[in-house]
Coordinates of C-alpha atoms and ligand atoms in Angstrom, one line a residue:
M1 CA -40.0 -0.4 -67.1
R2 CA -39.7 0.1 -70.9
K3 CA -42.2 -1.5 -72.7
R4 CA -40.9 -4.5 -75.2
I5 CA -41.3 -4.1 -78.7
R6 CA -41.7 -7.6 -80.3
G7 CA -44.0 -6.7 -83.9
K8 CA -46.6 -4.1 -85.0
S9 CA -48.8 -4.2 -82.1
D10 CA -46.3 -3.2 -79.6
L11 CA -46.2 0.3 -81.4
A12 CA -47.8 3.6 -80.2
I13 CA -48.9 4.2 -83.9
H14 CA -51.3 1.0 -83.1
G15 CA -52.6 2.1 -80.2
A16 CA -49.6 0.7 -77.6
P17 CA -48.4 3.1 -75.4
P18 CA -45.1 4.9 -76.2
A19 CA -41.5 3.6 -75.2
F20 CA -40.4 6.9 -73.7
R21 CA -42.4 9.0 -71.8
E22 CA -40.3 11.7 -71.9
P23 CA -39.7 13.3 -75.6
I24 CA -35.8 12.0 -76.7
H25 CA -34.5 14.9 -78.6
V26 CA -31.9 14.7 -81.6
G27 CA -29.5 17.9 -80.4
R28 CA -30.0 17.5 -76.8
P29 CA -27.4 19.6 -75.0
N30 CA -24.2 18.1 -73.9
L31 CA -23.1 19.6 -70.7
G32 CA -19.6 19.5 -68.7
S33 CA -18.9 20.0 -65.1
R34 CA -21.7 22.2 -63.7
D35 CA -19.5 23.1 -61.0
A36 CA -16.7 24.0 -63.4
F37 CA -19.1 26.2 -65.3
L38 CA -20.5 28.0 -62.0
R39 CA -16.9 28.9 -61.0
R40 CA -16.4 30.7 -64.3
V41 CA -19.7 32.4 -63.9
H42 CA -18.5 33.8 -60.3
T43 CA -15.7 34.6 -61.7
L44 CA -16.7 36.8 -64.8
L45 CA -19.4 38.2 -61.8
D46 CA -16.5 39.2 -60.0
E47 CA -14.7 41.0 -62.5
R48 CA -17.6 42.4 -64.0
W49 CA -16.4 41.7 -67.3
L50 CA -19.0 40.1 -69.3
T51 CA -18.2 40.8 -73.2
N52 CA -15.9 42.9 -75.5
D53 CA -13.0 40.5 -76.0
G54 CA -13.2 39.5 -72.2
P55 CA -10.6 36.7 -70.4
Q56 CA -12.7 34.3 -70.9
V57 CA -13.0 34.4 -74.6
R58 CA -9.8 35.1 -75.2
E59 CA -9.1 32.1 -73.2
L60 CA -11.4 29.9 -75.2
E61 CA -9.8 31.3 -78.3
Q62 CA -6.7 30.2 -77.7
R63 CA -7.5 26.8 -76.1
L64 CA -9.8 26.2 -79.6
A65 CA -6.7 27.2 -82.1
A66 CA -4.3 24.9 -80.0
Y67 CA -6.7 22.0 -80.2
L68 CA -7.4 22.4 -83.8
G69 CA -3.7 23.0 -84.7
V70 CA -4.9 26.4 -86.4
K71 CA -3.3 29.9 -86.2
H72 CA -6.1 31.9 -85.5
C73 CA -9.8 31.4 -83.9
V74 CA -12.0 34.4 -83.9
A75 CA -14.4 33.4 -81.8
M76 CA -18.4 35.0 -82.9
C77 CA -21.7 35.2 -81.3
N78 CA -23.2 32.3 -83.2
G79 CA -22.4 30.5 -86.4
T80 CA -24.8 32.0 -88.6
I81 CA -23.4 35.4 -88.1
A82 CA -19.7 34.1 -88.4
L83 CA -20.5 32.9 -91.6
E84 CA -21.9 36.4 -92.7
I85 CA -18.6 38.0 -91.3
A86 CA -16.2 35.7 -93.2
I87 CA -18.3 35.9 -96.5
R88 CA -17.8 39.6 -96.1
A89 CA -14.7 39.6 -95.3
L90 CA -13.2 37.8 -98.1
G91 CA -15.2 39.8 -100.5
L92 CA -17.3 37.6 -102.1
K93 CA -20.2 39.1 -104.2
G94 CA -22.5 38.1 -107.2
E95 CA -22.9 34.6 -107.3
V96 CA -21.3 31.7 -104.6
I97 CA -21.6 28.0 -104.9
V98 CA -23.2 26.1 -102.1
P99 CA -25.1 22.7 -101.7
S100 CA -28.5 22.8 -101.1
Y101 CA -28.2 20.3 -98.7
T102 CA -27.3 21.7 -95.5
F103 CA -29.0 23.5 -92.9
V104 CA -30.6 26.8 -94.2
A105 CA -28.6 29.1 -92.3
T106 CA -25.5 28.2 -95.4
A107 CA -27.8 30.2 -97.8
H108 CA -29.0 32.8 -95.8
A109 CA -25.8 33.8 -94.6
L110 CA -24.9 34.7 -98.8
H111 CA -28.8 36.0 -99.5
W112 CA -28.5 38.4 -96.7
Q113 CA -25.6 40.3 -98.5
E114 CA -27.3 40.2 -101.6
I115 CA -25.2 37.5 -103.1
T116 CA -27.0 34.5 -104.9
P117 CA -26.8 31.3 -103.2
V118 CA -26.0 29.1 -106.5
F119 CA -27.6 25.8 -105.1
T120 CA -25.2 22.6 -105.9
D121 CA -25.7 19.1 -105.9
I122 CA -23.8 16.5 -103.8
D123 CA -22.6 13.2 -104.1
P124 CA -25.6 10.5 -103.0
H125 CA -22.9 8.5 -101.2
T126 CA -21.2 11.5 -99.1
H127 CA -23.6 13.7 -98.8
N128 CA -21.1 16.3 -99.9
L129 CA -20.7 18.7 -102.9
D130 CA -20.2 17.0 -105.7
P131 CA -17.0 18.4 -107.6
E132 CA -18.3 18.0 -110.8
A133 CA -21.5 19.5 -110.3
V134 CA -19.8 22.5 -108.9
R135 CA -17.6 22.9 -112.2
K136 CA -21.2 22.8 -114.0
R137 CA -22.6 25.9 -111.9
I138 CA -19.4 28.2 -112.8
T139 CA -20.2 31.4 -114.4
P140 CA -18.5 34.7 -114.9
R141 CA -20.3 36.0 -111.7
T142 CA -19.0 33.2 -109.5
T143 CA -16.5 34.6 -107.0
G144 CA -16.8 31.8 -104.3
I145 CA -17.3 28.2 -103.2
I146 CA -18.7 27.2 -99.9
G147 CA -18.0 23.6 -98.6
V148 CA -20.2 22.2 -96.4
H149 CA -18.3 19.2 -94.1
L150 CA -21.8 17.8 -93.5
W151 CA -22.4 15.4 -90.6
G152 CA -18.9 16.3 -89.8
R153 CA -17.9 14.3 -92.9
P154 CA -14.9 16.0 -94.6
A155 CA -16.1 17.7 -97.8
P156 CA -13.5 16.6 -101.2
H157 CA -11.3 19.4 -100.6
D158 CA -8.4 18.6 -102.9
A159 CA -10.9 18.6 -105.9
L160 CA -12.8 21.7 -104.7
Q161 CA -9.2 23.7 -104.1
A162 CA -8.2 22.5 -107.8
I163 CA -11.6 24.4 -109.2
A164 CA -11.1 27.1 -107.0
D165 CA -7.6 27.7 -108.2
E166 CA -8.6 26.9 -111.6
H167 CA -11.2 29.6 -111.7
G168 CA -9.8 32.3 -109.6
L169 CA -12.4 31.4 -106.9
T170 CA -12.5 31.8 -102.9
L171 CA -12.8 28.6 -101.4
L172 CA -14.3 28.6 -97.2
Y173 CA -16.1 25.9 -95.5
D174 CA -19.1 25.9 -93.1
A175 CA -17.8 23.5 -90.9
A176 CA -20.5 24.0 -88.4
H177 CA -20.9 20.2 -88.3
A178 CA -16.9 19.3 -87.9
F179 CA -15.6 20.6 -84.5
G180 CA -13.1 18.0 -83.6
C181 CA -13.4 16.1 -87.2
S182 CA -9.9 15.5 -89.2
R183 CA -9.2 15.0 -92.8
R184 CA -6.1 13.0 -93.5
G185 CA -5.0 13.6 -90.0
T186 CA -5.3 17.4 -90.2
M187 CA -8.0 19.0 -88.2
I188 CA -10.9 20.5 -89.9
G189 CA -10.3 24.1 -89.3
N190 CA -7.2 24.2 -91.4
F191 CA -8.5 24.1 -95.1
G192 CA -9.9 26.7 -97.8
A193 CA -9.1 30.6 -96.9
C194 CA -11.1 30.1 -93.5
E195 CA -13.8 27.3 -92.1
V196 CA -16.7 28.5 -89.8
L197 CA -17.6 26.9 -86.6
S198 CA -20.9 26.6 -84.8
F199 CA -21.2 26.3 -81.5
H200 CA -24.9 26.1 -81.1
A201 CA -26.2 24.4 -77.8
T202 CA -27.4 21.3 -80.6
K203 CA -23.3 20.8 -81.5
S204 CA -21.1 18.3 -79.9
F205 CA -19.4 21.0 -78.7
H206 CA -21.4 24.4 -77.6
T207 CA -21.3 27.4 -76.1
F208 CA -24.8 27.8 -75.8
E209 CA -24.9 30.0 -78.6
G210 CA -21.7 30.8 -80.5
G211 CA -19.4 30.1 -83.2
A212 CA -16.0 31.0 -84.7
V213 CA -13.8 31.7 -88.1
V214 CA -10.5 29.8 -88.0
T215 CA -8.0 30.8 -90.0
N216 CA -4.5 30.3 -90.6
D217 CA -4.1 33.8 -92.8
D218 CA -3.0 36.6 -90.1
A219 CA -4.4 39.3 -92.4
L220 CA -7.9 37.5 -92.7
A221 CA -7.8 36.9 -88.7
A222 CA -7.2 40.9 -87.8
K223 CA -10.0 41.7 -90.6
L224 CA -12.5 39.2 -89.0
R225 CA -11.6 40.8 -85.5
L226 CA -12.4 44.1 -86.7
M227 CA -15.8 43.1 -88.2
R228 CA -16.9 41.6 -85.2
N229 CA -16.4 44.6 -83.1
F230 CA -18.1 47.2 -85.2
G231 CA -14.9 47.7 -87.1
F232 CA -13.3 49.7 -84.2
E233 CA -9.7 49.7 -84.2
T234 CA -8.7 51.5 -81.2
Y235 CA -11.1 53.1 -78.3
D236 CA -11.9 56.1 -80.9
T237 CA -11.6 55.0 -84.6
V238 CA -13.5 52.9 -86.8
V239 CA -12.1 52.1 -89.7
F240 CA -14.5 49.4 -91.2
P241 CA -18.6 49.5 -91.3
G242 CA -18.4 46.6 -88.8
I243 CA -20.9 44.8 -87.3
N244 CA -21.8 43.3 -83.7
G245 CA -20.7 39.4 -83.9
K246 CA -19.1 39.1 -80.4
M247 CA -19.3 36.2 -78.1
T248 CA -20.1 36.9 -74.3
E249 CA -18.1 35.6 -71.5
I250 CA -20.9 33.6 -70.3
C251 CA -20.6 31.5 -73.5
A252 CA -17.0 31.3 -73.2
A253 CA -17.5 29.9 -69.9
M254 CA -19.7 27.4 -71.2
G255 CA -17.1 26.6 -74.0
L256 CA -14.5 26.4 -71.7
T257 CA -16.1 24.1 -69.7
N258 CA -17.6 21.9 -72.3
L259 CA -14.0 21.5 -73.8
E260 CA -12.8 19.7 -70.9
S261 CA -15.5 17.1 -71.3
F262 CA -15.3 17.3 -75.1
D263 CA -13.3 13.8 -75.4
D264 CA -16.3 12.1 -73.1
I265 CA -18.9 13.3 -75.5
V266 CA -17.2 11.9 -78.3
E267 CA -16.6 8.7 -76.7
A268 CA -20.2 8.5 -75.5
N269 CA -21.2 9.5 -79.4
R270 CA -18.7 6.8 -80.7
R271 CA -20.4 4.2 -78.7
H272 CA -23.8 5.0 -79.7
Y273 CA -22.9 5.3 -83.3
H274 CA -21.5 1.5 -82.6
E275 CA -24.3 0.4 -80.9
Y276 CA -26.7 1.9 -83.6
R277 CA -25.0 0.1 -86.0
D278 CA -25.1 -3.5 -84.6
A279 CA -28.7 -2.8 -83.6
L280 CA -29.7 -1.5 -87.3
Q281 CA -27.5 -3.8 -89.3
G282 CA -29.9 -6.9 -89.7
I283 CA -32.9 -4.9 -91.1
A284 CA -32.8 -4.8 -94.8
G285 CA -33.5 -1.6 -96.4
L286 CA -31.6 0.8 -94.0
R287 CA -28.1 2.2 -94.4
L288 CA -26.5 3.9 -91.6
L289 CA -24.1 6.5 -92.6
P290 CA -20.4 5.4 -92.2
Y291 CA -17.6 7.5 -90.4
D292 CA -14.0 7.0 -91.2
E293 CA -12.8 5.6 -87.9
N294 CA -9.2 6.2 -89.0
E295 CA -9.9 10.0 -88.7
R296 CA -10.3 11.9 -85.7
C297 CA -14.4 12.3 -85.7
N298 CA -17.1 13.5 -83.5
Y299 CA -19.7 11.0 -84.3
H300 CA -22.4 13.8 -83.5
Y301 CA -25.1 12.8 -86.1
V302 CA -26.2 9.5 -86.4
V303 CA -27.8 9.4 -90.2
V304 CA -29.9 6.4 -91.8
E305 CA -31.0 6.5 -95.2
V306 CA -34.2 4.4 -95.8
D307 CA -34.0 2.5 -99.1
E308 CA -36.8 2.4 -101.5
S309 CA -37.2 -1.2 -100.6
F310 CA -38.1 -0.5 -96.9
P311 CA -41.8 -1.7 -96.3
V312 CA -42.8 2.2 -95.3
S313 CA -41.8 5.4 -96.3
R314 CA -39.4 7.6 -94.3
D315 CA -41.9 9.8 -93.2
A316 CA -44.0 7.1 -91.9
I317 CA -41.1 6.0 -90.0
V318 CA -40.5 9.6 -88.3
E319 CA -44.4 9.3 -87.5
A320 CA -44.0 5.6 -86.0
L321 CA -40.6 7.1 -83.9
K322 CA -42.6 10.0 -82.8
A323 CA -45.4 8.2 -81.2
E324 CA -43.1 6.5 -79.5
N325 CA -41.6 10.1 -78.0
I326 CA -38.4 9.4 -80.0
L327 CA -37.9 13.1 -82.2
A328 CA -36.1 11.9 -84.8
R329 CA -35.6 14.5 -87.8
R330 CA -35.5 14.6 -91.3
Y331 CA -32.4 17.0 -91.6
F332 CA -31.9 18.8 -94.3
W333 CA -35.3 18.1 -96.1
P334 CA -36.3 19.7 -98.6
G335 CA -33.1 20.9 -98.9
A336 CA -32.6 24.9 -98.7
H337 CA -33.6 25.2 -102.2
G338 CA -37.1 23.4 -101.4
M339 CA -37.8 26.1 -98.8
K340 CA -40.3 28.4 -99.6
V341 CA -38.3 31.1 -99.7
Y342 CA -35.8 30.0 -102.2
R343 CA -38.2 27.9 -104.1
E344 CA -39.9 31.4 -104.9
L345 CA -36.9 33.1 -105.8
Y346 CA -35.2 30.1 -107.5
P347 CA -38.2 28.2 -109.1
Q348 CA -35.7 25.9 -111.4
A349 CA -33.5 25.2 -108.8
D350 CA -34.6 21.6 -108.5
A351 CA -33.6 20.4 -112.3
A352 CA -29.7 20.5 -110.9
L353 CA -30.1 18.8 -107.7
P354 CA -31.4 15.4 -108.2
N355 CA -28.9 13.6 -105.9
T356 CA -30.1 16.2 -103.2
I357 CA -34.2 15.6 -103.5
A358 CA -33.2 11.8 -103.3
V359 CA -31.0 12.1 -100.2
A360 CA -33.5 14.4 -98.6
A361 CA -36.2 12.0 -98.9
R362 CA -34.6 9.3 -97.6
V363 CA -32.4 10.5 -94.4
I364 CA -33.6 10.3 -90.8
V365 CA -31.3 11.6 -88.2
L366 CA -31.4 9.9 -84.6
P367 CA -30.7 10.9 -81.1
T368 CA -27.3 10.5 -79.7
G369 CA -25.2 12.6 -77.0
T370 CA -24.7 11.9 -73.6
T371 CA -28.4 12.6 -72.4
L372 CA -29.6 9.2 -74.2
P373 CA -30.9 7.0 -71.7
E374 CA -29.7 3.3 -71.3
G375 CA -31.2 1.2 -73.8
A376 CA -32.6 3.5 -75.9
I377 CA -30.8 2.5 -79.0
E378 CA -32.2 -1.4 -78.5
T379 CA -35.7 0.4 -78.1
I380 CA -35.0 2.3 -81.3
A381 CA -34.2 -0.7 -83.4
A382 CA -37.0 -2.4 -82.0
V383 CA -39.2 0.1 -83.4
F384 CA -37.5 -0.2 -86.9
A385 CA -37.7 -4.0 -87.0
A386 CA -41.3 -4.0 -85.8
I387 CA -42.0 -1.5 -88.8
Ligands
T4K1 N1 -24.4 25.9 -91.2 C1 -24.8 24.7 -90.8 C2 -24.3 23.5 -91.8 C3 -25.4 24.5 -89.4 O1 -26.2 22.9 -89.2 C4 -25.7 25.1 -88.5 C5 -26.5 25.1 -87.5 C6 -25.5 27.0 -89.0 C7 -24.6 26.7 -90.3 C8 -25.7 27.9 -88.3 O2 -25.2 28.0 -87.0 P1 -25.9 28.6 -85.8 O3 -25.8 30.0 -86.2 O4 -27.0 27.8 -85.4 O5 -24.7 28.5 -84.6 C9 -30.5 23.2 -85.1 C10 -29.7 24.3 -84.8 O6 -30.6 25.5 -83.9 C11 -28.9 25.0 -85.5 O7 -27.7 25.4 -84.8 C12 -28.2 23.8 -86.2 N2 -27.0 23.9 -87.4 C13 -29.3 22.6 -86.9 C14 -28.8 21.6 -87.3 O8 -30.1 22.2 -85.6 P2 -33.2 23.1 -85.5 O9 -34.0 24.4 -86.1 O10 -33.1 21.8 -85.6 O11 -33.5 23.5 -83.8 P3 -34.3 23.2 -83.0 O12 -35.0 24.1 -82.1 O13 -35.2 22.3 -83.5 O14 -33.5 22.1 -81.8 C15 -32.8 20.7 -82.4 C16 -33.8 19.7 -80.8 O15 -32.6 20.0 -79.6 C17 -34.7 19.9 -80.8 O16 -35.4 18.5 -80.4 C18 -34.9 20.5 -79.2 C19 -33.5 20.1 -78.7 N3 -32.9 21.0 -78.1 C20 -32.4 22.1 -78.6 C21 -32.4 23.3 -77.9 C22 -31.7 25.1 -78.4 C23 -32.6 20.9 -76.8 O17 -33.1 19.8 -76.1 N4 -32.1 21.9 -75.8 C24 -31.9 23.4 -76.3 O18 -31.6 23.9 -75.6 O19 -31.8 23.9 -85.6

């Protein structure tokens, strides 16, 4: 029996026992059919084809391309390497505009290639890049823009593409959060020069570790395939100083299996999102970030903003939840620009990022996914209400 939370004295921070015996995580992996996965593992072991563009990777690429309605899907070992390979294949250099309010890998992928990530502010309502802020950050050294579809909510593509066209910049997307989401009826994966997906274990669709670059550009896809495999064109000829970005067969086996369950995973997330919306709506000072329900959406992130009018701080709420064994997250605090490494490199970045700083200070990401225990959302909402 889970404890009932009627008031402050029932909270673990005030000495009561925690609401959950086991930790409730954000990002607990969803798993498709274990039997189907193990059948695929037996196949790859029987065939002794473990990696290097194997049959399960090829099948996964075809299925993902068909699912997204995109011409090419080039599977990779993770989303970060996929970003790096995409950035290099597109020839970006100098400065590239990115939001600071994103997972730090978006910035790292540029920094590792000695490209300056120009941290740019977001729209505080959408949490995505603000096109007007983007305009202000363009310099003669700018070669590209990386938009991030944060939380799976599409970035303002029309405005970003118009700016990119006007200034001769390359626009690509970090679509790590946006597998299975659409924008005006078109699946994410079809925008910009290419889009980069993450299939990390914590994502709504995953391959243990993994990622992909998806694109409708034939020449770019061919280059990406070369680059992820050391630049090998044939057995003996290397035409490009590539890297090892390949996805393994066992990761593809997990992907093929999870893809079969993806609709069920999204449905569980959608149900949870609605439950959270209903349970939190009576609590003043909280705002659940909405999804456009007319679009395809993976509902993978339950994002709550804590207003200044709420009686305690965002961090105090996170601590109170943690005491209950609810491991809510402060994604993506303090913004990439605020991480030690970038703070030291770009100490003036704060000045251009007021919305990023404000949003990063008020967001809490709550647990969802297929492993969320029955009644957990009611308990989590009761913790907020008691606070
Ligand atoms: N761009 C964006 C916008 C991204 O969000 C990401 C990744 C990338 C690029 C890069 O893609 P990848 O190279 O990762 O493919 C997690 C993920 O590691 C990361 O993939 C993800 N974004 C980010 C948003 O979340 P952490 O530092 O929060 O991971 P961690 O270890 O704290 O795990 C999150 C929670 O999940 C924990 O409470 C524990 C739980 N968990 C995790 C794993 C791995 C499990 O229960 N089981 C597991 O196997 O970054």
